[in-house]
Amino acid sequence: MSAPVRVTDLFDVPDHVRKTDFVVKLTEGVAHAEETARSYVVTPEVLEALGTALGLVKASLDTGRSHAAYIQGSFGSGKSHFMAMLSLLLENSDAAWRLPKLHGFREQHAWVKSKKVLQLRFHMVGQKSLEAAIFGEYVQWVRAHDPEAPVPPLFADEALFEDARSLAKRLGDEGFFAPMNPESANKRWGKLASANLWTRARFDEATRSADPEERAKLFDALARSHFKAFAQQKDQFVDADSGLEVLARHAHSLGYDAVLLLLDEMVLWLASGASNAAWLHNEGQKAAKLVEAQHSAREIPIVSFIARQRDIADLVGDDLAGAENKLLRQSLAWFKDRFEPIYLGDNNLPEIVSERILRPKGEAAKRQLDDAFK
């Protein structure tokens, strides 16, 4: 009687497996390109999905029109890993393109070598609004990658600062800055107060700053003195439609051909506020602006990919009144119809598991497994 064959004789089985061992976060996946590419399994369906996604970017570059797509798949289907690989391919990363199954694919998409695509990547959970996520990330990107570039005029305070410049010109420095520097505060805090006085130099620096906190300080000083009607304004950035137009124009001025938005966990983010019909309706309308500009064509296209596990309309429960529920569902369906679906099917999982987890120890082990199956 032959000795029993143990699983560990055939496979390299880890001692411990954690839930996070096979989870790839979008931003971390891009940052660790070699590891992300090495662990990626390119099945025929995945190859087709990558081709569809790259084709969508190419169509936007060719036509100048913005496009958007869902990366649709169940939990564990690899949506974040897919977006990380797509991002690396568009960066023309050797780590991604050297995968054997992508060699022939590279010739079809040689355009990635010559086109400059500015990429912004988001984990949406915890974001205040779509504008805060996209415009805030873009401001940070510009500050990190091109600190000499002009500050993108995405802040809602830009119009206020322009009015303040005109007023300062009429009043002169003394008349303009005196109300912004209360005398009582100067006496109370002495030298500390003097260091925080508003002067022409500090005013000019704040209006050009990309630091939201510094801009907020100037906004507060102006709203408490010359422009008290602005004291109730709470939004930090301009509206989505105007801001996306400004973002595209600014990115074009930096030499880019398109802007790519990779939005991970966006549907989960929307689900967190699904009980607030007004908020969900409002954010859904903003998301549609990723594709459709209300006022004019953008100077360069914006291409968006959103990972989702569920249909957005399924977020609406039955607790809302009939008419309100129907209106919200119609709004979300209109938003959904502006996005093309790219599917990552569950039928890829056996091949992915085979390559990533159940790897035979060698050729002898593989032959033994094949014989057993026969």
Tab-separated table of C-alpha atoms in Angstrom:
chain	number	residue	atom	x	y	z
A	1	MET	CA	0.000	0.000	0.000
A	2	SER	CA	1.467	3.324	-1.100
A	3	ALA	CA	2.029	6.088	1.428
A	4	PRO	CA	-0.680	8.789	1.554
A	5	VAL	CA	0.054	12.009	-0.287
A	6	ARG	CA	-0.319	15.143	1.768
A	7	VAL	CA	-1.455	18.506	0.433
A	8	THR	CA	1.834	20.009	1.573
A	9	ASP	CA	3.667	17.463	-0.621
A	10	LEU	CA	2.080	19.028	-3.685
A	11	PHE	CA	1.520	22.702	-2.840
A	12	ASP	CA	3.320	25.467	-0.978
A	13	VAL	CA	0.671	26.086	1.655
A	14	PRO	CA	1.229	29.140	3.916
A	15	ASP	CA	1.005	28.680	7.668
A	16	HIS	CA	-1.287	31.683	8.046
A	17	VAL	CA	-3.630	33.482	5.668
A	18	ARG	CA	-5.183	36.839	6.512
A	19	LYS	CA	-8.087	38.525	4.767
A	20	THR	CA	-5.823	41.351	3.612
A	21	ASP	CA	-3.233	39.029	2.017
A	22	PHE	CA	-5.035	39.052	-1.324
A	23	VAL	CA	-6.528	42.546	-1.176
A	24	VAL	CA	-4.905	45.192	-3.364
A	25	LYS	CA	-5.641	48.823	-2.549
A	26	LEU	CA	-5.557	51.073	-5.578
A	27	THR	CA	-3.015	53.654	-4.387
A	28	GLU	CA	-0.783	51.058	-2.727
A	29	GLY	CA	-0.970	48.835	-5.811
A	30	VAL	CA	0.361	51.621	-8.030
A	31	ALA	CA	3.059	52.529	-5.517
A	32	HIS	CA	4.313	48.905	-5.476
A	33	ALA	CA	4.272	48.308	-9.218
A	34	GLU	CA	6.563	45.256	-9.288
A	35	GLU	CA	4.576	43.344	-6.679
A	36	THR	CA	1.223	44.367	-8.195
A	37	ALA	CA	2.206	43.195	-11.673
A	38	ARG	CA	3.875	39.989	-10.441
A	39	SER	CA	0.722	38.892	-8.604
A	40	TYR	CA	-1.699	39.803	-11.403
A	41	VAL	CA	-3.319	36.959	-13.317
A	42	VAL	CA	-4.248	37.864	-16.902
A	43	THR	CA	-7.063	35.566	-18.019
A	44	PRO	CA	-8.632	35.930	-21.495
A	45	GLU	CA	-11.571	37.821	-19.952
A	46	VAL	CA	-9.270	40.123	-17.979
A	47	LEU	CA	-7.256	40.792	-21.152
A	48	GLU	CA	-10.468	41.727	-22.955
A	49	ALA	CA	-11.504	44.016	-20.071
A	50	LEU	CA	-8.112	45.756	-20.115
A	51	GLY	CA	-8.468	46.241	-23.851
A	52	THR	CA	-11.914	47.780	-23.400
A	53	ALA	CA	-10.642	50.154	-20.706
A	54	LEU	CA	-7.607	51.238	-22.722
A	55	GLY	CA	-9.822	51.616	-25.781
A	56	LEU	CA	-12.098	53.946	-23.827
A	57	VAL	CA	-9.128	56.172	-22.946
A	58	LYS	CA	-7.952	56.130	-26.575
A	59	ALA	CA	-11.457	57.071	-27.801
A	60	SER	CA	-11.457	60.077	-25.460
A	61	LEU	CA	-8.029	61.143	-26.700
A	62	ASP	CA	-9.128	60.800	-30.340
A	63	THR	CA	-12.465	62.607	-30.009
A	64	GLY	CA	-11.775	64.995	-27.120
A	65	ARG	CA	-14.937	63.756	-25.390
A	66	SER	CA	-15.076	62.652	-21.754
A	67	HIS	CA	-16.038	59.050	-21.036
A	68	ALA	CA	-16.701	56.994	-17.916
A	69	ALA	CA	-17.078	53.320	-17.082
A	70	TYR	CA	-17.945	51.031	-14.203
A	71	ILE	CA	-15.564	48.260	-13.259
A	72	GLN	CA	-18.304	45.787	-12.310
A	73	GLY	CA	-17.578	42.689	-10.257
A	74	SER	CA	-18.494	40.826	-7.107
A	75	PHE	CA	-16.513	40.995	-3.883
A	76	GLY	CA	-13.076	39.484	-4.471
A	77	SER	CA	-13.174	39.753	-8.260
A	78	GLY	CA	-10.152	42.086	-8.274
A	79	LYS	CA	-11.637	45.482	-9.170
A	80	SER	CA	-8.998	47.502	-7.304
A	81	HIS	CA	-6.201	45.278	-8.639
A	82	PHE	CA	-7.568	45.781	-12.163
A	83	MET	CA	-7.596	49.569	-11.789
A	84	ALA	CA	-4.066	49.532	-10.377
A	85	MET	CA	-2.859	47.542	-13.400
A	86	LEU	CA	-4.743	49.832	-15.799
A	87	SER	CA	-3.077	52.806	-14.132
A	88	LEU	CA	0.371	51.233	-14.497
A	89	LEU	CA	-0.223	50.393	-18.166
A	90	LEU	CA	-1.213	53.992	-18.881
A	91	GLU	CA	1.963	55.118	-17.116
A	92	ASN	CA	3.832	52.845	-19.541
A	93	SER	CA	5.259	50.964	-16.562
A	94	ASP	CA	7.711	48.243	-17.577
A	95	ALA	CA	6.636	46.226	-14.557
A	96	ALA	CA	3.128	45.934	-15.997
A	97	TRP	CA	3.912	45.681	-19.712
A	98	ARG	CA	6.556	42.972	-19.307
A	99	LEU	CA	3.918	40.377	-18.361
A	100	PRO	CA	4.154	37.707	-21.096
A	101	LYS	CA	0.411	37.720	-21.794
A	102	LEU	CA	0.555	41.460	-22.543
A	103	HIS	CA	3.425	41.375	-25.046
A	104	GLY	CA	1.232	41.225	-28.152
A	105	PHE	CA	-1.206	43.563	-26.490
A	106	ARG	CA	1.416	46.290	-26.225
A	107	GLU	CA	1.647	46.831	-29.972
A	108	GLN	CA	-2.082	47.541	-30.149
A	109	HIS	CA	-1.707	50.273	-27.549
A	110	ALA	CA	1.615	51.824	-28.510
A	111	TRP	CA	-0.033	55.237	-28.097
A	112	VAL	CA	0.521	55.097	-24.327
A	113	LYS	CA	4.186	55.925	-25.012
A	114	SER	CA	3.370	59.290	-26.580
A	115	LYS	CA	0.265	60.482	-24.715
A	116	LYS	CA	0.475	62.233	-21.354
A	117	VAL	CA	-2.384	61.229	-19.074
A	118	LEU	CA	-2.603	62.905	-15.679
A	119	GLN	CA	-3.860	60.344	-13.178
A	120	LEU	CA	-5.741	60.980	-9.945
A	121	ARG	CA	-6.586	58.038	-7.707
A	122	PHE	CA	-9.164	58.071	-4.925
A	123	HIS	CA	-10.453	55.934	-2.098
A	124	MET	CA	-13.858	57.574	-1.756
A	125	VAL	CA	-14.913	56.319	1.679
A	126	GLY	CA	-14.829	59.230	4.134
A	127	GLN	CA	-14.879	61.973	1.498
A	128	LYS	CA	-17.110	64.978	2.188
A	129	SER	CA	-18.264	65.425	-1.411
A	130	LEU	CA	-17.247	64.615	-4.972
A	131	GLU	CA	-15.809	68.107	-5.406
A	132	ALA	CA	-13.790	67.864	-2.200
A	133	ALA	CA	-12.357	64.512	-3.319
A	134	ILE	CA	-11.476	65.374	-6.923
A	135	PHE	CA	-10.500	69.038	-6.626
A	136	GLY	CA	-8.703	68.587	-3.321
A	137	GLU	CA	-6.650	65.722	-4.763
A	138	TYR	CA	-5.838	67.718	-7.898
A	139	VAL	CA	-4.602	70.695	-5.877
A	140	GLN	CA	-2.377	68.346	-3.853
A	141	TRP	CA	-1.125	66.683	-7.051
A	142	VAL	CA	-0.146	70.016	-8.607
A	143	ARG	CA	1.620	71.103	-5.426
A	144	ALA	CA	3.596	67.829	-5.303
A	145	HIS	CA	4.424	67.410	-9.014
A	146	ASP	CA	4.654	70.970	-10.342
A	147	PRO	CA	5.052	73.403	-7.429
A	148	GLU	CA	5.915	76.297	-9.756
A	149	ALA	CA	2.595	75.958	-11.644
A	150	PRO	CA	-0.205	78.465	-10.940
A	151	VAL	CA	-2.680	77.397	-8.261
A	152	PRO	CA	-5.711	75.888	-10.028
A	153	PRO	CA	-8.649	78.286	-9.475
A	154	LEU	CA	-10.882	75.610	-7.992
A	155	PHE	CA	-11.589	77.274	-4.668
A	156	ALA	CA	-14.996	78.817	-4.082
A	157	ASP	CA	-13.207	81.812	-2.552
A	158	GLU	CA	-11.575	82.886	-5.822
A	159	ALA	CA	-14.352	85.372	-6.699
A	160	LEU	CA	-14.199	86.814	-3.171
A	161	PHE	CA	-10.426	87.298	-3.403
A	162	GLU	CA	-10.818	89.066	-6.741
A	163	ASP	CA	-13.341	91.484	-5.195
A	164	ALA	CA	-10.960	91.973	-2.262
A	165	ARG	CA	-8.111	92.938	-4.603
A	166	SER	CA	-10.317	95.576	-6.234
A	167	LEU	CA	-11.398	96.923	-2.843
A	168	ALA	CA	-7.789	97.077	-1.604
A	169	LYS	CA	-6.866	99.083	-4.660
A	170	ARG	CA	-9.610	101.620	-3.920
A	171	LEU	CA	-9.040	101.891	-0.153
A	172	GLY	CA	-5.263	101.606	-0.061
A	173	ASP	CA	-3.369	99.263	2.246
A	174	GLU	CA	-4.069	101.156	5.478
A	175	GLY	CA	-7.804	101.445	4.929
A	176	PHE	CA	-8.128	97.887	3.662
A	177	PHE	CA	-6.112	95.991	6.270
A	178	ALA	CA	-7.132	97.973	9.364
A	179	PRO	CA	-10.581	96.293	9.727
A	180	MET	CA	-8.940	92.896	9.197
A	181	ASN	CA	-6.550	93.501	12.135
A	182	PRO	CA	-8.729	94.479	15.141
A	183	GLU	CA	-6.865	96.821	17.500
A	184	SER	CA	-8.205	95.033	20.598
A	185	ALA	CA	-6.634	91.772	19.490
A	186	ASN	CA	-3.295	93.477	18.857
A	187	LYS	CA	-3.207	94.916	22.376
A	188	ARG	CA	-4.274	91.670	24.006
A	189	TRP	CA	-1.757	89.385	22.299
A	190	GLY	CA	1.193	91.732	21.731
A	191	LYS	CA	4.006	90.322	19.612
A	192	LEU	CA	2.049	87.148	18.823
A	193	ALA	CA	-0.720	89.217	17.280
A	194	SER	CA	1.762	91.275	15.277
A	195	ALA	CA	3.112	88.106	13.706
A	196	ASN	CA	-0.396	87.251	12.479
A	197	LEU	CA	-1.299	90.683	11.129
A	198	TRP	CA	-2.674	90.921	7.627
A	199	THR	CA	-0.281	92.827	5.387
A	200	ARG	CA	0.029	93.243	1.655
A	201	ALA	CA	2.656	90.493	1.505
A	202	ARG	CA	0.604	88.024	3.548
A	203	PHE	CA	-2.563	88.854	1.596
A	204	ASP	CA	-0.858	88.259	-1.775
A	205	GLU	CA	0.696	85.030	-0.541
A	206	ALA	CA	-2.641	83.707	0.755
A	207	THR	CA	-4.505	84.459	-2.482
A	208	ARG	CA	-1.899	82.456	-4.420
A	209	SER	CA	-1.657	79.650	-1.891
A	210	ALA	CA	-2.763	76.065	-2.544
A	211	ASP	CA	-3.049	75.444	1.199
A	212	PRO	CA	-6.778	75.274	2.089
A	213	GLU	CA	-6.061	76.302	5.691
A	214	GLU	CA	-4.217	79.484	4.709
A	215	ARG	CA	-6.920	80.402	2.208
A	216	ALA	CA	-9.535	79.712	4.880
A	217	LYS	CA	-7.814	82.184	7.234
A	218	LEU	CA	-7.983	84.920	4.606
A	219	PHE	CA	-11.563	84.039	3.757
A	220	ASP	CA	-12.445	84.305	7.455
A	221	ALA	CA	-10.708	87.690	7.866
A	222	LEU	CA	-12.487	89.114	4.805
A	223	ALA	CA	-15.863	87.685	5.801
A	224	ARG	CA	-15.567	89.216	9.274
A	225	SER	CA	-14.628	92.637	7.967
A	226	HIS	CA	-15.369	93.798	4.412
A	227	PHE	CA	-17.576	90.954	3.122
A	228	LYS	CA	-19.839	89.860	5.963
A	229	ALA	CA	-22.402	88.395	3.553
A	230	PHE	CA	-19.898	85.648	2.717
A	231	ALA	CA	-19.775	84.449	6.321
A	232	GLN	CA	-22.426	81.819	5.616
A	233	GLN	CA	-20.566	80.239	2.691
A	234	LYS	CA	-19.436	76.746	3.624
A	235	ASP	CA	-18.331	75.104	0.372
A	236	GLN	CA	-14.574	75.123	-0.094
A	237	PHE	CA	-14.555	74.387	-3.825
A	238	VAL	CA	-16.498	75.535	-6.877
A	239	ASP	CA	-19.352	73.381	-8.205
A	240	ALA	CA	-18.568	70.107	-9.971
A	241	ASP	CA	-19.436	71.234	-13.498
A	242	SER	CA	-17.395	74.442	-13.403
A	243	GLY	CA	-14.561	72.830	-11.501
A	244	LEU	CA	-14.096	69.945	-13.943
A	245	GLU	CA	-13.865	72.476	-16.767
A	246	VAL	CA	-11.249	74.463	-14.813
A	247	LEU	CA	-9.344	71.273	-13.933
A	248	ALA	CA	-9.197	70.182	-17.587
A	249	ARG	CA	-8.011	73.618	-18.697
A	250	HIS	CA	-5.348	73.745	-15.987
A	251	ALA	CA	-4.087	70.213	-16.750
A	252	HIS	CA	-3.909	71.109	-20.431
A	253	SER	CA	-1.775	74.146	-19.585
A	254	LEU	CA	0.658	71.752	-17.876
A	255	GLY	CA	1.012	69.756	-21.103
A	256	TYR	CA	-1.354	66.834	-20.493
A	257	ASP	CA	-3.578	65.233	-23.125
A	258	ALA	CA	-6.226	63.830	-20.772
A	259	VAL	CA	-7.122	63.436	-17.106
A	260	LEU	CA	-7.812	59.970	-15.668
A	261	LEU	CA	-9.925	59.602	-12.512
A	262	LEU	CA	-9.804	56.212	-10.766
A	263	LEU	CA	-12.534	56.182	-8.122
A	264	ASP	CA	-12.387	53.205	-5.783
A	265	GLU	CA	-15.229	52.379	-3.368
A	266	MET	CA	-17.404	55.184	-4.758
A	267	VAL	CA	-20.607	53.130	-4.630
A	268	LEU	CA	-19.827	52.105	-1.051
A	269	TRP	CA	-19.374	55.813	-0.293
A	270	LEU	CA	-22.753	56.596	-1.847
A	271	ALA	CA	-24.280	53.692	0.073
A	272	SER	CA	-23.125	55.253	3.349
A	273	GLY	CA	-25.487	58.167	2.672
A	274	ALA	CA	-28.295	56.236	0.987
A	275	SER	CA	-30.712	57.082	3.799
A	276	ASN	CA	-30.401	60.769	2.893
A	277	ALA	CA	-32.281	60.951	-0.398
A	278	ALA	CA	-31.425	64.613	-1.020
A	279	TRP	CA	-27.690	64.045	-0.528
A	280	LEU	CA	-27.681	60.898	-2.675
A	281	HIS	CA	-29.623	62.628	-5.455
A	282	ASN	CA	-27.228	65.597	-5.346
A	283	GLU	CA	-24.027	63.515	-5.431
A	284	GLY	CA	-25.472	61.323	-8.199
A	285	GLN	CA	-26.128	64.402	-10.313
A	286	LYS	CA	-22.547	65.560	-9.735
A	287	ALA	CA	-21.162	62.188	-10.831
A	288	ALA	CA	-22.993	62.516	-14.155
A	289	LYS	CA	-20.924	65.670	-14.751
A	290	LEU	CA	-17.858	63.469	-15.084
A	291	VAL	CA	-19.184	62.677	-18.562
A	292	GLU	CA	-21.447	65.574	-19.507
A	293	ALA	CA	-20.363	69.205	-19.247
A	294	GLN	CA	-23.242	71.662	-19.043
A	295	HIS	CA	-21.665	74.819	-20.407
A	296	SER	CA	-18.875	74.029	-22.857
A	297	ALA	CA	-16.499	71.394	-24.123
A	298	ARG	CA	-13.447	70.739	-21.957
A	299	GLU	CA	-10.006	71.535	-23.320
A	300	ILE	CA	-8.930	67.942	-22.707
A	301	PRO	CA	-11.135	64.935	-21.928
A	302	ILE	CA	-11.700	63.508	-18.464
A	303	VAL	CA	-11.898	59.706	-18.321
A	304	SER	CA	-13.358	58.116	-15.190
A	305	PHE	CA	-13.394	54.533	-13.923
A	306	ILE	CA	-15.553	53.623	-10.937
A	307	ALA	CA	-15.311	50.265	-9.163
A	308	ARG	CA	-18.690	48.946	-8.082
A	309	GLN	CA	-20.137	45.768	-6.642
A	310	ARG	CA	-23.832	46.705	-6.760
A	311	ASP	CA	-26.188	48.623	-9.002
A	312	ILE	CA	-26.390	52.185	-7.732
A	313	ALA	CA	-30.200	52.129	-7.862
A	314	ASP	CA	-30.256	49.208	-5.395
A	315	LEU	CA	-29.047	51.612	-2.699
A	316	VAL	CA	-32.533	53.097	-2.486
A	317	GLY	CA	-34.535	51.305	0.164
A	318	ASP	CA	-38.272	51.004	0.540
A	319	ASP	CA	-38.522	53.448	3.432
A	320	LEU	CA	-39.002	56.494	1.204
A	321	ALA	CA	-42.412	57.584	0.058
A	322	GLY	CA	-43.501	56.195	-3.310
A	323	ALA	CA	-43.131	59.361	-5.396
A	324	GLU	CA	-39.838	60.327	-3.740
A	325	ASN	CA	-38.472	56.810	-4.170
A	326	LYS	CA	-39.430	56.734	-7.839
A	327	LEU	CA	-37.873	60.154	-8.514
A	328	LEU	CA	-34.611	59.178	-6.837
A	329	ARG	CA	-34.442	55.869	-8.723
A	330	GLN	CA	-34.991	57.690	-12.006
A	331	SER	CA	-32.219	60.137	-11.137
A	332	LEU	CA	-29.788	57.338	-10.282
A	333	ALA	CA	-30.714	55.389	-13.416
A	334	TRP	CA	-29.986	58.501	-15.518
A	335	PHE	CA	-26.602	58.762	-13.812
A	336	LYS	CA	-25.913	55.040	-14.375
A	337	ASP	CA	-26.744	55.186	-18.103
A	338	ARG	CA	-23.874	57.649	-18.669
A	339	PHE	CA	-21.349	54.976	-17.665
A	340	GLU	CA	-20.256	51.977	-19.711
A	341	PRO	CA	-19.883	48.630	-17.896
A	342	ILE	CA	-16.662	46.615	-17.889
A	343	TYR	CA	-17.256	43.222	-16.274
A	344	LEU	CA	-14.881	41.135	-14.181
A	345	GLY	CA	-16.682	37.797	-13.982
A	346	ASP	CA	-16.484	35.221	-11.204
A	347	ASN	CA	-15.487	32.587	-13.784
A	348	ASN	CA	-11.972	34.068	-13.666
A	349	LEU	CA	-11.536	33.065	-10.033
A	350	PRO	CA	-10.526	29.381	-10.517
A	351	GLU	CA	-7.633	30.352	-12.799
A	352	ILE	CA	-6.654	33.213	-10.479
A	353	VAL	CA	-6.702	30.895	-7.449
A	354	SER	CA	-4.670	28.327	-9.389
A	355	GLU	CA	-1.928	30.805	-10.229
A	356	ARG	CA	-1.863	32.865	-7.032
A	357	ILE	CA	-2.519	30.263	-4.331
A	358	LEU	CA	-2.539	26.597	-5.431
A	359	ARG	CA	0.799	26.460	-7.207
A	360	PRO	CA	2.344	22.959	-7.480
A	361	LYS	CA	5.792	22.676	-5.938
A	362	GLY	CA	7.332	21.504	-9.186
A	363	GLU	CA	6.849	19.548	-12.386
A	364	ALA	CA	6.680	16.232	-10.516
A	365	ALA	CA	3.910	17.530	-8.288
A	366	LYS	CA	2.042	18.905	-11.310
A	367	ARG	CA	2.243	15.529	-13.122
A	368	GLN	CA	0.996	13.766	-10.006
A	369	LEU	CA	-1.992	16.100	-9.805
A	370	ASP	CA	-2.752	15.696	-13.514
A	371	ASP	CA	-2.607	11.914	-13.221
A	372	ALA	CA	-4.918	11.968	-10.216
A	373	PHE	CA	-7.478	14.062	-12.083
A	374	LYS	CA	-7.299	11.751	-15.114
